[in-house]
mmCIF file of C-alpha atoms in Angstrom:
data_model
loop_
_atom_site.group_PDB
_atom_site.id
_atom_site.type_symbol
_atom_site.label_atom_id
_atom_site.label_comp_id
_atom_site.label_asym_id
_atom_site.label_seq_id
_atom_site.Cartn_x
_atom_site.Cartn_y
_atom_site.Cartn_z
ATOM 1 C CA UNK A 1 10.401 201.740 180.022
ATOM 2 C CA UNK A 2 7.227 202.418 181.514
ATOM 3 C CA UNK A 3 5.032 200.441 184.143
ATOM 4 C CA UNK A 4 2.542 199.779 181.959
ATOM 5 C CA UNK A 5 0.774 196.355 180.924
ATOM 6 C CA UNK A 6 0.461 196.390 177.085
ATOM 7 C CA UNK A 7 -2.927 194.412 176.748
ATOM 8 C CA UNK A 8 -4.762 195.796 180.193
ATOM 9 C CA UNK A 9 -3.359 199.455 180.598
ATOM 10 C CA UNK A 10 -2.677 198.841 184.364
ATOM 11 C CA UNK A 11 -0.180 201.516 185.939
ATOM 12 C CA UNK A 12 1.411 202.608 188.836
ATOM 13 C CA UNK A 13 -1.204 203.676 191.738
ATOM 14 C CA UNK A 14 -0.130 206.109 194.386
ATOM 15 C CA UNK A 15 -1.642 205.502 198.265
ATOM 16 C CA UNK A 16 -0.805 205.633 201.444
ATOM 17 C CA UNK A 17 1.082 203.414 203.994
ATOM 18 C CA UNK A 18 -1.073 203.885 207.354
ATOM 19 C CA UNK A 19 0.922 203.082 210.603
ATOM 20 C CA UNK A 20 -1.149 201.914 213.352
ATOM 21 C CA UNK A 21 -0.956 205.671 214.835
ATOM 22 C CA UNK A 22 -2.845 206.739 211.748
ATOM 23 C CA UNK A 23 0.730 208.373 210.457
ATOM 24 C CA UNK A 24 0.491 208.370 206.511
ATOM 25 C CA UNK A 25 3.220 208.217 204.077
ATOM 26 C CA UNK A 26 3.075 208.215 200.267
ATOM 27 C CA UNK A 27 3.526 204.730 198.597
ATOM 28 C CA UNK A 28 3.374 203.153 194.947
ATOM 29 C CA UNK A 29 1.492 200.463 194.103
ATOM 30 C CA UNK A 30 3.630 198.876 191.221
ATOM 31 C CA UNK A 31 1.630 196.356 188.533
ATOM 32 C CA UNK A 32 2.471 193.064 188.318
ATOM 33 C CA UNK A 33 4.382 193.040 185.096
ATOM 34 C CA UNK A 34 5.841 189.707 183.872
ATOM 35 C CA UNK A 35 8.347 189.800 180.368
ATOM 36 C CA UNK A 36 6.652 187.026 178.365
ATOM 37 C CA UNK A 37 7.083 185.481 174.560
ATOM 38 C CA UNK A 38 3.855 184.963 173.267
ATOM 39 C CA UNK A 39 3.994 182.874 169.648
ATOM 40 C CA UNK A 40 1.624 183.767 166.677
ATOM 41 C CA UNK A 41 0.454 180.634 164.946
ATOM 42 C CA UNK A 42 -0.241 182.920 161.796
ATOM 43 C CA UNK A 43 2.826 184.802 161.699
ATOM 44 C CA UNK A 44 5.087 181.772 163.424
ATOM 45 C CA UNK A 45 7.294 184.205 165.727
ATOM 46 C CA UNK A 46 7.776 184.784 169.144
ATOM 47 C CA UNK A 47 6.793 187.714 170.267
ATOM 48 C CA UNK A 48 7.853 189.802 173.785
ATOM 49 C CA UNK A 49 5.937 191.710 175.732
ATOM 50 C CA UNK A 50 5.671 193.299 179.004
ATOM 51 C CA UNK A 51 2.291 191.946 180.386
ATOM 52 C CA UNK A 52 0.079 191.941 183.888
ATOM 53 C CA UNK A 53 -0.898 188.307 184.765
ATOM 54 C CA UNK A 54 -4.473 189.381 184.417
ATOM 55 C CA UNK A 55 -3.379 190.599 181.171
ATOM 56 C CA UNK A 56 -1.421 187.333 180.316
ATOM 57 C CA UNK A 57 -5.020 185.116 181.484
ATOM 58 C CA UNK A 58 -7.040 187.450 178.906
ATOM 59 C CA UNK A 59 -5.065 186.589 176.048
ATOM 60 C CA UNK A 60 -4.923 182.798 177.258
ATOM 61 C CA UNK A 61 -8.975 183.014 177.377
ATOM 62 C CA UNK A 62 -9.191 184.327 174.201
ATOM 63 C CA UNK A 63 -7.446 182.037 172.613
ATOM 64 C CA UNK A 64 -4.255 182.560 172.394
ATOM 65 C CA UNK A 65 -2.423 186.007 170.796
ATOM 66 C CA UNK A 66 -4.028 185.640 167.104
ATOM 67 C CA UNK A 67 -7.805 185.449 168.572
ATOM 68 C CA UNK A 68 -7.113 188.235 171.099
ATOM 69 C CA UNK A 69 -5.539 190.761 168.549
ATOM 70 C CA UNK A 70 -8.828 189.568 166.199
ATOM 71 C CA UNK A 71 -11.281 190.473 168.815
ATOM 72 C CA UNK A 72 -9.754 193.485 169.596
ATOM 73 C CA UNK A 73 -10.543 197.022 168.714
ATOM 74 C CA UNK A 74 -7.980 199.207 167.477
ATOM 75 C CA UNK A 75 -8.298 201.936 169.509
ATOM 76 C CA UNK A 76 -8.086 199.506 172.609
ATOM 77 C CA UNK A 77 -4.496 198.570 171.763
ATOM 78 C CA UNK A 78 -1.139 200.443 172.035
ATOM 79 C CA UNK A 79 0.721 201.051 169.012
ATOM 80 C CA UNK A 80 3.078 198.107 169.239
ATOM 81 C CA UNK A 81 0.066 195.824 169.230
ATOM 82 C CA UNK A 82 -1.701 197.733 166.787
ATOM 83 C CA UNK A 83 1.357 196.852 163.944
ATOM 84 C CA UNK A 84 1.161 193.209 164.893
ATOM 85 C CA UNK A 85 -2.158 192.999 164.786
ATOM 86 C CA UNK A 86 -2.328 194.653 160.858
ATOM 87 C CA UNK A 87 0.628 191.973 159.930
ATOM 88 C CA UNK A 88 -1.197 189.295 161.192
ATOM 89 C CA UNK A 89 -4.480 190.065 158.726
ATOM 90 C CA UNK A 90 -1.793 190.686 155.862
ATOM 91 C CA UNK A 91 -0.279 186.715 156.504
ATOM 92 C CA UNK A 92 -3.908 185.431 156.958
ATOM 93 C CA UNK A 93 -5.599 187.625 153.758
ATOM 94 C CA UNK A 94 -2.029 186.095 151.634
ATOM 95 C CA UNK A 95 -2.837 182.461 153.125
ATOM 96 C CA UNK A 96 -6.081 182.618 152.131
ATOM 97 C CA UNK A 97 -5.429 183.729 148.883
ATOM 98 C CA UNK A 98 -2.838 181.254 148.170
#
């Protein structure tokens, strides 16, 4: 599974560890991913995903997973996202229509 937030794209970074005599190793700097459930209020499921806090506070601000996937362009989100975010439009277009 890769080290990669789903909403943000953060990654791995590479660096250096720098001793005080100026030796310098190789690191990684590793994202801080959290596994969260994050419920759509149109669809009415729990959904899991591997998200950054910073990306967990963006879809928070936005107000909540429906009105982030709404504001979002398609080509900013990963595949995964992408699906959800088509199903959700299908459940709102059939509410609406009922």
């Amino acid at each position: 599974m890769a080290r990669r937030c789903q909403v943000t794209g953060k990654g791995v970074m590479s660096g250096n560890n720098v001793s005080h005599a100026k030796n310098r190793t190789r690191r990684r700097f590793l994202p801080n991913l959290q596994t969260t459930s994050l419920v759509s209020e149109v669809l009415g499921v729990s959904v899991r995903m591997r998200l950054t806090t910073n990306g967990i506070r963006t879809i928070e601000h936005r107000g909540g997973l429906d009105g982030y996937l709404a504001g979002a362009p398609d080509s900013a989100l990963d595949a995964e996202l992408r699906g959800l975010k088509h199903r959700i439009i299908k459940a709102q277009a059939a509410a609406q229509a009922a």
